[in-house]
mmCIF file of C-alpha atoms in Angstrom:
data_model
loop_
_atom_site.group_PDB
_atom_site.id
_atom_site.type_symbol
_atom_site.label_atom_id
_atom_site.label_comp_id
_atom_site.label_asym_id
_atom_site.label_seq_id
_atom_site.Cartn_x
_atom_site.Cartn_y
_atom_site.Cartn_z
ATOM 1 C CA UNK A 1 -62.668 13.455 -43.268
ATOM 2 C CA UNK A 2 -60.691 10.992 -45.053
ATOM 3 C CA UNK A 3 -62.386 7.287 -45.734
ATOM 4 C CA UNK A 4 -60.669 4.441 -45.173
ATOM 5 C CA UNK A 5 -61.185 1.523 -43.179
ATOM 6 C CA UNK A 6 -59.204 -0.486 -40.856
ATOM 7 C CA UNK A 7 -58.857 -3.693 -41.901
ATOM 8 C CA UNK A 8 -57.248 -6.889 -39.712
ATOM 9 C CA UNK A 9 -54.067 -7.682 -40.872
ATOM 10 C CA UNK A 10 -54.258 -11.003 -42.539
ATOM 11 C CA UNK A 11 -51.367 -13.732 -42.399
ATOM 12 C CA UNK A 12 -50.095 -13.641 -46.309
ATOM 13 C CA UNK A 13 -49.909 -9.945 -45.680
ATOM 14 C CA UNK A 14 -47.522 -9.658 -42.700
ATOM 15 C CA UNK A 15 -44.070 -9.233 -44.833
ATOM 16 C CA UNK A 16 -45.505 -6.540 -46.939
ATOM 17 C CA UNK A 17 -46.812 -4.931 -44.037
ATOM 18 C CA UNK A 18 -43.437 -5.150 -41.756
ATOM 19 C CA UNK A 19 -41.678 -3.516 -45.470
ATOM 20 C CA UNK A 20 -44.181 -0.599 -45.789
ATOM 21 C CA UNK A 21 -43.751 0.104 -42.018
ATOM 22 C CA UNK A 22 -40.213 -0.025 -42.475
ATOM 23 C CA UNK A 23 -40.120 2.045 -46.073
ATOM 24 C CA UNK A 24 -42.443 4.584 -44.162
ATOM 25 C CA UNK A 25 -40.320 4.717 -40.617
ATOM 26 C CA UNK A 26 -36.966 5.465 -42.487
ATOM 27 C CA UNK A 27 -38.520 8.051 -45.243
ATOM 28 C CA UNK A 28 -38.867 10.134 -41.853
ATOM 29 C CA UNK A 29 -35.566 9.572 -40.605
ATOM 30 C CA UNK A 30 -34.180 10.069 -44.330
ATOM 31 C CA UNK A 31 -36.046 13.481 -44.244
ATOM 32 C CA UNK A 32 -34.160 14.497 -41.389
ATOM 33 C CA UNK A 33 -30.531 12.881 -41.150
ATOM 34 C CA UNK A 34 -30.114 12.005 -44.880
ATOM 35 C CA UNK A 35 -29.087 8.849 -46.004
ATOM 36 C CA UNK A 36 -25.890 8.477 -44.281
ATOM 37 C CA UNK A 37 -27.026 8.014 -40.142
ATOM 38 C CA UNK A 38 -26.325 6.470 -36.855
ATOM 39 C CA UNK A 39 -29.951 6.123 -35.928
ATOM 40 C CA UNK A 40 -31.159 2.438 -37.892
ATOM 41 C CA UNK A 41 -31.881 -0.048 -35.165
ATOM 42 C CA UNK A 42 -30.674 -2.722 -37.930
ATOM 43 C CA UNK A 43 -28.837 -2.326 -41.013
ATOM 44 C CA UNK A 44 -30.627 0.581 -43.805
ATOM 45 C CA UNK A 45 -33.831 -0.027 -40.962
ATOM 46 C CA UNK A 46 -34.834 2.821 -38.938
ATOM 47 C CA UNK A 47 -36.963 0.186 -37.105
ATOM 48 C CA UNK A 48 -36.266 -3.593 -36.864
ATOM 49 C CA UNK A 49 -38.071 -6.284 -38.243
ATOM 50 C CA UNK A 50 -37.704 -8.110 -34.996
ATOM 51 C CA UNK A 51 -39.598 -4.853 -33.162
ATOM 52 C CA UNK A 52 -42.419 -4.829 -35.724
ATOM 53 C CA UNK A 53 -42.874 -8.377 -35.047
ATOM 54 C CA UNK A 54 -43.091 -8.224 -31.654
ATOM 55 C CA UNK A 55 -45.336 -5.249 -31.846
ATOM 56 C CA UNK A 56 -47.458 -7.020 -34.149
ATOM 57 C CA UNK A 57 -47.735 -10.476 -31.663
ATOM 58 C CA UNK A 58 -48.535 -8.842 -28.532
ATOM 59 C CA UNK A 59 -51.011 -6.753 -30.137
ATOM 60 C CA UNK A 60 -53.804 -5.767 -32.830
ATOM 61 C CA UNK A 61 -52.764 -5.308 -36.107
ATOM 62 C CA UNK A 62 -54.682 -3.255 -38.972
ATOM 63 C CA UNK A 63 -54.269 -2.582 -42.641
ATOM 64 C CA UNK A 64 -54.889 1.214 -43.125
ATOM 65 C CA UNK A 65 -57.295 0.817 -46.666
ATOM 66 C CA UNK A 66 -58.303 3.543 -49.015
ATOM 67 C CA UNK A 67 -60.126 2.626 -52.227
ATOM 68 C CA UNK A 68 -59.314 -1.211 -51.297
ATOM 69 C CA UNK A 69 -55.506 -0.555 -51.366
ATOM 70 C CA UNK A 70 -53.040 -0.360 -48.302
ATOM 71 C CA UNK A 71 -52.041 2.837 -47.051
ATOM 72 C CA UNK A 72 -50.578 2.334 -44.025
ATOM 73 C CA UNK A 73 -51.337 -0.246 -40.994
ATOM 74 C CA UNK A 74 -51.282 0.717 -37.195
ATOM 75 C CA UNK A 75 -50.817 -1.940 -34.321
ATOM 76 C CA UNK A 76 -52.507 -1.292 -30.860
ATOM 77 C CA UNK A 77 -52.420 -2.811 -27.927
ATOM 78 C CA UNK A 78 -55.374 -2.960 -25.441
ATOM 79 C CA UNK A 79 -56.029 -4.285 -21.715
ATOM 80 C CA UNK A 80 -59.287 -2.674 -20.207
ATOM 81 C CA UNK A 81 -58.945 1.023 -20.141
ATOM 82 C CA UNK A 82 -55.708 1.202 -21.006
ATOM 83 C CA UNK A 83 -54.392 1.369 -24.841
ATOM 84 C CA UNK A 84 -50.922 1.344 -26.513
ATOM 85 C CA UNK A 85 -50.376 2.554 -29.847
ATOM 86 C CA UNK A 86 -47.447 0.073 -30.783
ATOM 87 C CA UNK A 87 -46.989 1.705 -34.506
ATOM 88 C CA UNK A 88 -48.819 3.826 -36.756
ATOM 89 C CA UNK A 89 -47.605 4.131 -40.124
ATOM 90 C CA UNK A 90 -48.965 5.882 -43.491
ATOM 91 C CA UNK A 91 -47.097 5.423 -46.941
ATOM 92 C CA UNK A 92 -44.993 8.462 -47.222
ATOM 93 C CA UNK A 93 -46.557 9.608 -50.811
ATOM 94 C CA UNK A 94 -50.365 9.900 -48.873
ATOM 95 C CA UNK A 95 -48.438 12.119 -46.542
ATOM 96 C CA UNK A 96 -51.035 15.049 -45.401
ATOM 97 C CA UNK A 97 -53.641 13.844 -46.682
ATOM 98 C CA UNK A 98 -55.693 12.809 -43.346
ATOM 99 C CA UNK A 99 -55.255 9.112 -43.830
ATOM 100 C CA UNK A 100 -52.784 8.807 -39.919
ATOM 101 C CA UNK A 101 -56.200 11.185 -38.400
ATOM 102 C CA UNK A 102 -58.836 9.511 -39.739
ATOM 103 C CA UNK A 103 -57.155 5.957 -38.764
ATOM 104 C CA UNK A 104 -56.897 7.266 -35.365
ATOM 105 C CA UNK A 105 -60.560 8.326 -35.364
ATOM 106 C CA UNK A 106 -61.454 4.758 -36.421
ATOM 107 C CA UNK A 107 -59.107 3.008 -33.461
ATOM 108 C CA UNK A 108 -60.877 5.450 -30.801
ATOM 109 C CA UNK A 109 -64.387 4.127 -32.258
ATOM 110 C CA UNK A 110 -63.227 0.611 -32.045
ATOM 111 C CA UNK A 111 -62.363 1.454 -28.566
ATOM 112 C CA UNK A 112 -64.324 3.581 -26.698
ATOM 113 C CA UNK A 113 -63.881 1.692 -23.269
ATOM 114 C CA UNK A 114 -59.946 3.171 -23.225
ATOM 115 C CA UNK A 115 -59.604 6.187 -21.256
ATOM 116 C CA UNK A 116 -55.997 6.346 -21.467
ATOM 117 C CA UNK A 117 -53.907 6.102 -24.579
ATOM 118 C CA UNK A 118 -49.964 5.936 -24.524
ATOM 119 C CA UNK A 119 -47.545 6.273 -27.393
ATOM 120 C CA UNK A 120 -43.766 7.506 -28.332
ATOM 121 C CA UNK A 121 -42.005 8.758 -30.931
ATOM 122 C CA UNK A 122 -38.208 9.711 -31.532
ATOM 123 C CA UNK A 123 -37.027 13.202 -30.768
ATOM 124 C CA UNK A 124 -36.786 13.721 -34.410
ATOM 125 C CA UNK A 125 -40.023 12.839 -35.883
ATOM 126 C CA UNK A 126 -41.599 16.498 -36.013
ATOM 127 C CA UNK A 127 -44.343 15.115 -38.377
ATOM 128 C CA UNK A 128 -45.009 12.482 -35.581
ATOM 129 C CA UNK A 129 -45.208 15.523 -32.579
ATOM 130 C CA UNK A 130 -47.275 17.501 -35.047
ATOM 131 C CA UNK A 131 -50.084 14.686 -35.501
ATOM 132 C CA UNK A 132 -50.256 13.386 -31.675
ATOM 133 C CA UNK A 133 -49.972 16.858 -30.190
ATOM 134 C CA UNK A 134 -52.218 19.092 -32.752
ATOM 135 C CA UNK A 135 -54.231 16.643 -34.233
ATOM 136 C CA UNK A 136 -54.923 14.185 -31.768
ATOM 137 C CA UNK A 137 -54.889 15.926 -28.418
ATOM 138 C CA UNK A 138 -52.360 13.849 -26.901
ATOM 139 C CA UNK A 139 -49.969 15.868 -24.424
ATOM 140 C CA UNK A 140 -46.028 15.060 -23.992
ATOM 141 C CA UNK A 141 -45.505 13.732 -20.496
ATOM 142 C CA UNK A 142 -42.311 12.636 -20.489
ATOM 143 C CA UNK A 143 -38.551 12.398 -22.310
ATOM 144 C CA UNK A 144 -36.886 9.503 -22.327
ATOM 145 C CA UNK A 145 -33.059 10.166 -22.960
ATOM 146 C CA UNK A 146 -29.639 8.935 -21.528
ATOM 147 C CA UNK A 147 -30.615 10.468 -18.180
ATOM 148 C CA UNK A 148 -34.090 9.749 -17.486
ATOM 149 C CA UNK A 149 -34.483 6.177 -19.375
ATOM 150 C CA UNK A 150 -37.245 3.960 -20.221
ATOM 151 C CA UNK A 151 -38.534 2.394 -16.783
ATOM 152 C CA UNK A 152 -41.198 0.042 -18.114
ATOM 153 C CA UNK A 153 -38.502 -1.822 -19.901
ATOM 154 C CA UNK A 154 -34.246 -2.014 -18.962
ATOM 155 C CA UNK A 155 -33.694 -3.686 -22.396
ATOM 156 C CA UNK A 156 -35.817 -2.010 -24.165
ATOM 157 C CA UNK A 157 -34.602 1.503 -22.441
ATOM 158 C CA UNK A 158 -31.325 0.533 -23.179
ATOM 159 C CA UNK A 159 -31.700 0.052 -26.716
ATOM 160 C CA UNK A 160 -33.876 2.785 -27.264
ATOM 161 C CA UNK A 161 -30.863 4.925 -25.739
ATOM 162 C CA UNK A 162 -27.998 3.495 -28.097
ATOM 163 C CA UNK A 163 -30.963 3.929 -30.732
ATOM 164 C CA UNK A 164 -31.955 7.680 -30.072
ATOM 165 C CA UNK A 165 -29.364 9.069 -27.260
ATOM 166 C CA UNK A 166 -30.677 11.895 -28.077
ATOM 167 C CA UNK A 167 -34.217 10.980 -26.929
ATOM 168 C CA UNK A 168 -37.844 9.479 -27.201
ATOM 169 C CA UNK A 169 -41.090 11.599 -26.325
ATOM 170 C CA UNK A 170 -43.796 9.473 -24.562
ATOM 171 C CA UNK A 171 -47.686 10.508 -24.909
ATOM 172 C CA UNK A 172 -50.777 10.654 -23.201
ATOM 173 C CA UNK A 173 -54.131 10.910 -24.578
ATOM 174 C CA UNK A 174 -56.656 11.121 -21.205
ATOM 175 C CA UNK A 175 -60.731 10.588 -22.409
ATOM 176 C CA UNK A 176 -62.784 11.259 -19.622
ATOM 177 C CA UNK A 177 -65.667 8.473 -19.290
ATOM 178 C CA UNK A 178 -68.081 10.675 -21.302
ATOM 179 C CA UNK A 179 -65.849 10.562 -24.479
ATOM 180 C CA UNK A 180 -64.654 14.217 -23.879
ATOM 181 C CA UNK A 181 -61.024 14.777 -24.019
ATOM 182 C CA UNK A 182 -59.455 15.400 -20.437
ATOM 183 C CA UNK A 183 -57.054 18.469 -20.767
ATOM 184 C CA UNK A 184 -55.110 18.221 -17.444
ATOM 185 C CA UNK A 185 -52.974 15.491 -16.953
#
């Protein structure tokens, strides 16, 4: 596997850390849609500062480290059982190389008292379905889109509509108390 470590994100780090999240989310939707697309939640930014942000103050945030350089980061967000993964991100040119696995190996160490893990991901983002469903035994359980919106949130399923009208997939990652991996949901 991979090493790298996860490291707390420090305070003199947070702008370079909301740019490679930002350089990382958009190489994906650059990948798909080109440069030229309808799908930035603020201008040339797939994802907003102001989302990052948020993600990053309601929750934990990590530097992904390899050889004592960034890679990535990943935010969480924990309350008892019950975890969030707000954002993971890897630099685009350590792509494939295990770094986005073996980061979520080290946040399910950190955490062993969560039983449930959620997370989404736009329609798009095959990459993103590959790694939660095949890698990290997360199921899909649900499709947000212009019909069935967001219910934890009205603004934030409204934006995520005019965002991605064509739709968000939310996961779930069940652990059963003894660490194994539940496979019904």
């Amino acid at each position: 596997m991979t090493e790298i470590k996860l490291v707390p994100l420090a305070s003199d780090d947070r702008e370079q850390f909301i740019r490679d999240n930002q350089e990382a989310f958009n190489y994906g939707a650059l990948v798909e849609f080109g440069c030229l697309d309808e799908h930035f939640e603020e201008d040339g930014e797939i994802i907003s500062r102001r989302t990052i942000e948020e993600s990053i103050d309601i929750g934990e945030a990590y530097r992904i480290m390899q050889n004592g350089r960034p890679v990535g980061g990943v935010v969480i967000k924990v309350e008892d059982k019950h975890g969030q993964f707000e954002l993971l991100f890897v630099s685009p040119r350590m792509h494939s190389k295990g770094v986005g696995f073996a980061a979520w190996c080290a946040v399910e160490r950190m955490h062993p008292e969560v039983t449930l893990w959620e997370t989404v991901t736009p329609y798009f983002e095959r990459r993103n379905l590959h790694f939660y469903v095949n890698r990290c035994g997360f199921h899909i359980v649900e499709f947000y889109n212009s019909h069935h919106p967001d219910p934890g949130d009205p603004d934030t399923g409204k934006e995520m509509n005019e965002q991605f009208p064509e739709g968000m997939f939310r996961f779930e990652k069940k652990i059963a108390p003894d660490g194994n991996v539940s496979r019904k949901n």
